PDB file of C-alpha atoms in Angstrom:
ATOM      1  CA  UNK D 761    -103.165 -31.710 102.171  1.00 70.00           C
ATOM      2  CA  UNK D 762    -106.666 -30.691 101.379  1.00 86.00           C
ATOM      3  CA  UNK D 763    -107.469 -26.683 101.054  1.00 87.00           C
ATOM      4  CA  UNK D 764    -109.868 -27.463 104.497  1.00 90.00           C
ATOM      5  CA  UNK D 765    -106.535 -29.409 106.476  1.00 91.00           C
ATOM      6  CA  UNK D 766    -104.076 -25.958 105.273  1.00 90.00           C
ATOM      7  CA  UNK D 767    -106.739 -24.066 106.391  1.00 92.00           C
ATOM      8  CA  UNK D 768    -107.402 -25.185 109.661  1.00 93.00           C
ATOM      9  CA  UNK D 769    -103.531 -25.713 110.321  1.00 92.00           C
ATOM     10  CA  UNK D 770    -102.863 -22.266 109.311  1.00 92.00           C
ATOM     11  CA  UNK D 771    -105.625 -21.333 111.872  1.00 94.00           C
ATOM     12  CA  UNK D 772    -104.020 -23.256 114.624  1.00 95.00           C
ATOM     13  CA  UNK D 773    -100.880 -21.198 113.471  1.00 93.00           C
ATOM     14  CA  UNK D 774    -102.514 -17.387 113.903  1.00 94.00           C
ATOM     15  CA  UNK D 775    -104.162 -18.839 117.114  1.00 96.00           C
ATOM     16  CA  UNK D 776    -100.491 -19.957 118.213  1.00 96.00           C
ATOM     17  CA  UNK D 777     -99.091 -16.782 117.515  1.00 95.00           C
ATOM     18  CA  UNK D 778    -101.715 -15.004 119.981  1.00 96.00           C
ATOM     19  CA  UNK D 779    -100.345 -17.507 122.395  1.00 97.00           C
ATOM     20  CA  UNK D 780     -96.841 -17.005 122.094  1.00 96.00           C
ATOM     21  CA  UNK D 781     -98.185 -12.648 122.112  1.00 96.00           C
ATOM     22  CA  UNK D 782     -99.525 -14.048 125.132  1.00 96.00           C
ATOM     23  CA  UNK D 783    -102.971 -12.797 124.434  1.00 96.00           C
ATOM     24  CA  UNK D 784    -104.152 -16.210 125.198  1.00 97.00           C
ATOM     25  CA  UNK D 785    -102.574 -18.771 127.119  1.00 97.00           C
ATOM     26  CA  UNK D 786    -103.672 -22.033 125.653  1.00 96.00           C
ATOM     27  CA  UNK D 787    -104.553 -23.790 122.135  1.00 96.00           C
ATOM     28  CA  UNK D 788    -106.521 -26.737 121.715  1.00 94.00           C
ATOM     29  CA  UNK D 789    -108.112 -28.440 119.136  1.00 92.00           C
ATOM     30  CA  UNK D 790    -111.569 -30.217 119.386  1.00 86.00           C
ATOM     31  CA  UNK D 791    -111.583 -33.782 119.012  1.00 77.00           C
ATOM     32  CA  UNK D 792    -114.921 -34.706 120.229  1.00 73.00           C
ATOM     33  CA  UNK D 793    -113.665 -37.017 122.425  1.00 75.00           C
ATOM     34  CA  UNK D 794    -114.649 -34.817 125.758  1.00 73.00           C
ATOM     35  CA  UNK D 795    -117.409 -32.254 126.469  1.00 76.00           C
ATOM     36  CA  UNK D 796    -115.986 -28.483 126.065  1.00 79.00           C
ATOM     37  CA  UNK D 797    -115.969 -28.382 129.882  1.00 78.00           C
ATOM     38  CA  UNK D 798    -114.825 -31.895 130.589  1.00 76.00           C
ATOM     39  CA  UNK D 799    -111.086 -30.990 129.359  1.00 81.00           C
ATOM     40  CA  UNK D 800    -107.757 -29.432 131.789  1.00 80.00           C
ATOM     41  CA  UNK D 801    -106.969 -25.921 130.460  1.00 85.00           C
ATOM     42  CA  UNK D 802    -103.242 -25.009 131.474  1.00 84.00           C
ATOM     43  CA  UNK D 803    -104.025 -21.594 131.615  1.00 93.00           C
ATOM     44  CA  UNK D 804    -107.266 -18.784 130.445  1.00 96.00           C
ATOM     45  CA  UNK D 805    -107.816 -17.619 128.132  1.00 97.00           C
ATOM     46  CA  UNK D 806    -107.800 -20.769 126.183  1.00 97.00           C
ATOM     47  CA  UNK D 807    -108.963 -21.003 122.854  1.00 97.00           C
ATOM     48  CA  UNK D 808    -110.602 -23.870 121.275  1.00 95.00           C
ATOM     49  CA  UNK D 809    -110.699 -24.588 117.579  1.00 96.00           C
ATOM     50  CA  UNK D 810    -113.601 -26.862 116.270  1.00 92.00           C
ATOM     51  CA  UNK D 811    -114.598 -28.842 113.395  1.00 91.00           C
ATOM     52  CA  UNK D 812    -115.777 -26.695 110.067  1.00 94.00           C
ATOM     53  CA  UNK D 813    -119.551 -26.766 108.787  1.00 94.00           C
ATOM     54  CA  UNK D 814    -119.016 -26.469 105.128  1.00 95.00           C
ATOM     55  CA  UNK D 815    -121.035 -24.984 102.153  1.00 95.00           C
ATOM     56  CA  UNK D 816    -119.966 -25.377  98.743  1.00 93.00           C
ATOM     57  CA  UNK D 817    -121.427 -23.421  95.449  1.00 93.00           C
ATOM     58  CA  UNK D 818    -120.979 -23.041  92.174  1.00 92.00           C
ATOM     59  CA  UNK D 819    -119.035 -20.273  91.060  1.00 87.00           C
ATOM     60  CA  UNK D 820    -118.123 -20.331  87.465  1.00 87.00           C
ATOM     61  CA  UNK D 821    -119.091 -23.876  85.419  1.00 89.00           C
ATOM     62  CA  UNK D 822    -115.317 -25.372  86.180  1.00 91.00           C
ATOM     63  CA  UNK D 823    -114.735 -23.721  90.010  1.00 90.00           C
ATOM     64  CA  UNK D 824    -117.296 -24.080  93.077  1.00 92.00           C
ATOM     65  CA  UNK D 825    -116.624 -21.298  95.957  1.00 93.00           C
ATOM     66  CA  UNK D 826    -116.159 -23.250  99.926  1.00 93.00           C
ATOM     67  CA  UNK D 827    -117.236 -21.302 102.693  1.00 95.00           C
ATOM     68  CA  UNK D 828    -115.066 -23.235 105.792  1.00 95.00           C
ATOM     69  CA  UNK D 829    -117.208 -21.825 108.677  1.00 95.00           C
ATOM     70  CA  UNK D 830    -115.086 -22.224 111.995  1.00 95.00           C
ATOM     71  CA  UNK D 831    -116.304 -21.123 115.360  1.00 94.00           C
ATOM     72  CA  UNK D 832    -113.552 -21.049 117.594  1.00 95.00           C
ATOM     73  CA  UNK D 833    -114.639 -20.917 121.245  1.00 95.00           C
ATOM     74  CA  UNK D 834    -112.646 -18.692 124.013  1.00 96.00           C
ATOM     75  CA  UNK D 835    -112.973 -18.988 127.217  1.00 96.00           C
ATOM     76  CA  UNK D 836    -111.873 -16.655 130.110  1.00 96.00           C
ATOM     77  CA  UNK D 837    -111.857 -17.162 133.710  1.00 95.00           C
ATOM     78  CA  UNK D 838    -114.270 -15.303 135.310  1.00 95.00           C
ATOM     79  CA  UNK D 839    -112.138 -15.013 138.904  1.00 94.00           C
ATOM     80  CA  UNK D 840    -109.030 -13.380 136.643  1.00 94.00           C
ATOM     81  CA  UNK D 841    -111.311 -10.450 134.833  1.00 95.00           C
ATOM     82  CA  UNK D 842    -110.966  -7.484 136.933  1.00 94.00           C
ATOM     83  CA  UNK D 843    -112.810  -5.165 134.470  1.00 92.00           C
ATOM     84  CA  UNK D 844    -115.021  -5.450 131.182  1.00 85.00           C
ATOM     85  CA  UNK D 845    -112.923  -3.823 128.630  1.00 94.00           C
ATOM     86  CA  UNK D 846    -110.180  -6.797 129.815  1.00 95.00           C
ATOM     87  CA  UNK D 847    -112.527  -9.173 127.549  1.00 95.00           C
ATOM     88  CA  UNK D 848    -113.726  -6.224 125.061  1.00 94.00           C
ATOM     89  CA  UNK D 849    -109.451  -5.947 124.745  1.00 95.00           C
ATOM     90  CA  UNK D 850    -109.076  -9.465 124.716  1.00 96.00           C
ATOM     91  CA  UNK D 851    -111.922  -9.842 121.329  1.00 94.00           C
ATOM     92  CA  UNK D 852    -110.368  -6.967 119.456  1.00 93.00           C
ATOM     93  CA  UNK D 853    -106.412  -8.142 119.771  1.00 94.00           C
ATOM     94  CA  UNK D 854    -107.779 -12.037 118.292  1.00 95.00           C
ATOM     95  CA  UNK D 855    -110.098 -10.197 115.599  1.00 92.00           C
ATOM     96  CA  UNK D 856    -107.219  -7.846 114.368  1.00 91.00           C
ATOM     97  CA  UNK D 857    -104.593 -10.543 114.310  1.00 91.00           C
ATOM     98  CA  UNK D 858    -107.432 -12.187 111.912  1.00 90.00           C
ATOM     99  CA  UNK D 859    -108.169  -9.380 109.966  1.00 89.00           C
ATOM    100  CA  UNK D 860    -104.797  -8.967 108.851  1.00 88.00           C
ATOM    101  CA  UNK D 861    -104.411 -12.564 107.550  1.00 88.00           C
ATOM    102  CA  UNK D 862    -106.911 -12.055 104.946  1.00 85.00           C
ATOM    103  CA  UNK D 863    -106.221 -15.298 103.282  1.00 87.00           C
ATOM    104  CA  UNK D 864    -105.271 -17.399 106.590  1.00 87.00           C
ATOM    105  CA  UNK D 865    -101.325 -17.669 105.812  1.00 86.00           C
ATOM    106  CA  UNK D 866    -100.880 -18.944 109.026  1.00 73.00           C
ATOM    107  CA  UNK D 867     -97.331 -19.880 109.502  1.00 68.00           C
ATOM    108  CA  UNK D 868     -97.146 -20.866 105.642  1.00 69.00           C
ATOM    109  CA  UNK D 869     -95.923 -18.608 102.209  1.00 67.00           C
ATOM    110  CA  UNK D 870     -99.428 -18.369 100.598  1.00 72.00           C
ATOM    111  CA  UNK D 871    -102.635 -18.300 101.939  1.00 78.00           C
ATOM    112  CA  UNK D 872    -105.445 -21.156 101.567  1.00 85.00           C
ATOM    113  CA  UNK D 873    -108.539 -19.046 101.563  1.00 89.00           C
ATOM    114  CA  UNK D 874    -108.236 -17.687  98.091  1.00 87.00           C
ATOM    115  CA  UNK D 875    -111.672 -16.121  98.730  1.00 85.00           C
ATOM    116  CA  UNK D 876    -110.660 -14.166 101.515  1.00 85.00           C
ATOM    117  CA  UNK D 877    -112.222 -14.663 105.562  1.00 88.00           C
ATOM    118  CA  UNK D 878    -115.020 -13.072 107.122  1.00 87.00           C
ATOM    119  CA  UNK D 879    -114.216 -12.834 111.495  1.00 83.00           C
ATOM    120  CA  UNK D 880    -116.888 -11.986 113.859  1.00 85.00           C
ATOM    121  CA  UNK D 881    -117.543 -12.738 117.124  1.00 84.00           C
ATOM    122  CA  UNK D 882    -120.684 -13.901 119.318  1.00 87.00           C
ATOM    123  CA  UNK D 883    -121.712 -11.854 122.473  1.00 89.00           C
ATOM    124  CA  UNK D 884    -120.031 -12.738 125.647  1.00 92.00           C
ATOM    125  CA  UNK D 885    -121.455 -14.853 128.083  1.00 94.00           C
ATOM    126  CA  UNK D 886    -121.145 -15.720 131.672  1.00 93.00           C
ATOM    127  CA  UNK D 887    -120.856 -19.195 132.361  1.00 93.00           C
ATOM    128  CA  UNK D 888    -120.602 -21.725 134.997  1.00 91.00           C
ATOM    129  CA  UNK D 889    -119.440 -25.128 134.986  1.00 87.00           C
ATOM    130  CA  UNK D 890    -118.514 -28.002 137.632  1.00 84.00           C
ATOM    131  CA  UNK D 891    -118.108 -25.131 140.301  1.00 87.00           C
ATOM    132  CA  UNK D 892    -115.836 -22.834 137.930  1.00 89.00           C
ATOM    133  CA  UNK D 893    -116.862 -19.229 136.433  1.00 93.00           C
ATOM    134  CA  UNK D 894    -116.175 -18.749 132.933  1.00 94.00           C
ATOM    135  CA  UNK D 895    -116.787 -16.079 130.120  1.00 95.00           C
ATOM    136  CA  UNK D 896    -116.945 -17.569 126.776  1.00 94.00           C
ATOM    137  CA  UNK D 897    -117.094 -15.897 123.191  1.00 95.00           C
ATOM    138  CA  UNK D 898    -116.993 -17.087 120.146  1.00 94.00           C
ATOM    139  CA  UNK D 899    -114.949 -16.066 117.100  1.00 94.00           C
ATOM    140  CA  UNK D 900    -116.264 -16.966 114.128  1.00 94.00           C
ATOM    141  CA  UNK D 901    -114.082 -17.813 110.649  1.00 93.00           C
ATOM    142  CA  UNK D 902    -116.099 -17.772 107.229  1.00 93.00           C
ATOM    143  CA  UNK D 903    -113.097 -18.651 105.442  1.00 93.00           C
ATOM    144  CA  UNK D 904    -113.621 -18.816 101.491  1.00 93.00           C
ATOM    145  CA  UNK D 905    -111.770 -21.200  98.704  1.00 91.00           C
ATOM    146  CA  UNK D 906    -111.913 -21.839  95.187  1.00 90.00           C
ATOM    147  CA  UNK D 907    -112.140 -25.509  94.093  1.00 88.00           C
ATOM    148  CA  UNK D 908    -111.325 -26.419  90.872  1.00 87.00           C
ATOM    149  CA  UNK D 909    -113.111 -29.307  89.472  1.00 88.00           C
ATOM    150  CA  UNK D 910    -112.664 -32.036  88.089  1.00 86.00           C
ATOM    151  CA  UNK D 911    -115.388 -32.409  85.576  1.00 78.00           C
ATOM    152  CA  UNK D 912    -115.460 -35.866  83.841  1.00 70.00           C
TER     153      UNK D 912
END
């Protein structure tokens, strides 16, 4: 597997954690196929990971340094938040579950992002959507690797 697939599966794996925590209460993973709000949720809040942008430099003449940046999308349902902190609670018990992974370990012995991760979030948002009330947030993963290369 590729630094970027361990990565991403040992995101899926801290994000699966908060779920079985039940901090959230669903897990997907984009595949482009439907529109964020086109999709059945079982259950809010549901987080959903997306594809990587990703930004490579050189670090030293034989290693380049790969920012993965992730944005993983959250959203809550507006009818079950019965008070703000409930989402200011709900952003600081998925950034400290983050913070503490500091190389994205995920479910796995060692962790993929050699050059540590960067979490923040976006400001939350109201927003509606084929009748339904959400809030949505954004957490945001700058997860750093070293490549190696392969210099011929």
């Amino acid at each position: 597997a590729t630094k970027l697939n361990t990565i991403k599966t040992n995101i899926k794996a801290i994000l699966d954690a908060l779920k079985r925590k039940e901090i959230i209460r669903d897990v997907q993973v984009d595949d482009f196929k439907k529109g964020i709000f086109n999709r059945n949720f079982s259950a809010f809040p549901v987080a959903i990971l997306t594809t990587p942008t990703i930004e490579s430099r050189a670090e030293t003449n034989v290693q380049n340094l790969r920012t993965y940046t992730f944005e993983i999308l959250f959203l809550v349902n507006a009818d079950e938040v019965t008070d703000v902190t409930q989402v200011e609670d709900l952003i600081e018990n998925i950034l400290n579950d983050f913070d503490n992974d500091v190389t994205l370990k995920g479910a796995t012995s060692t962790g993929a992002a050699d050059g540590g991760v960067e979490p923040s979030t976006s400001s939350p948002e109201a927003i509606t959507s084929g009748g339904n009330n959400y809030i949505a947030f954004s957490v945001i993963l700058r997860a750093k690797a070293i490549r190696d290369l392969t210099i011929t």
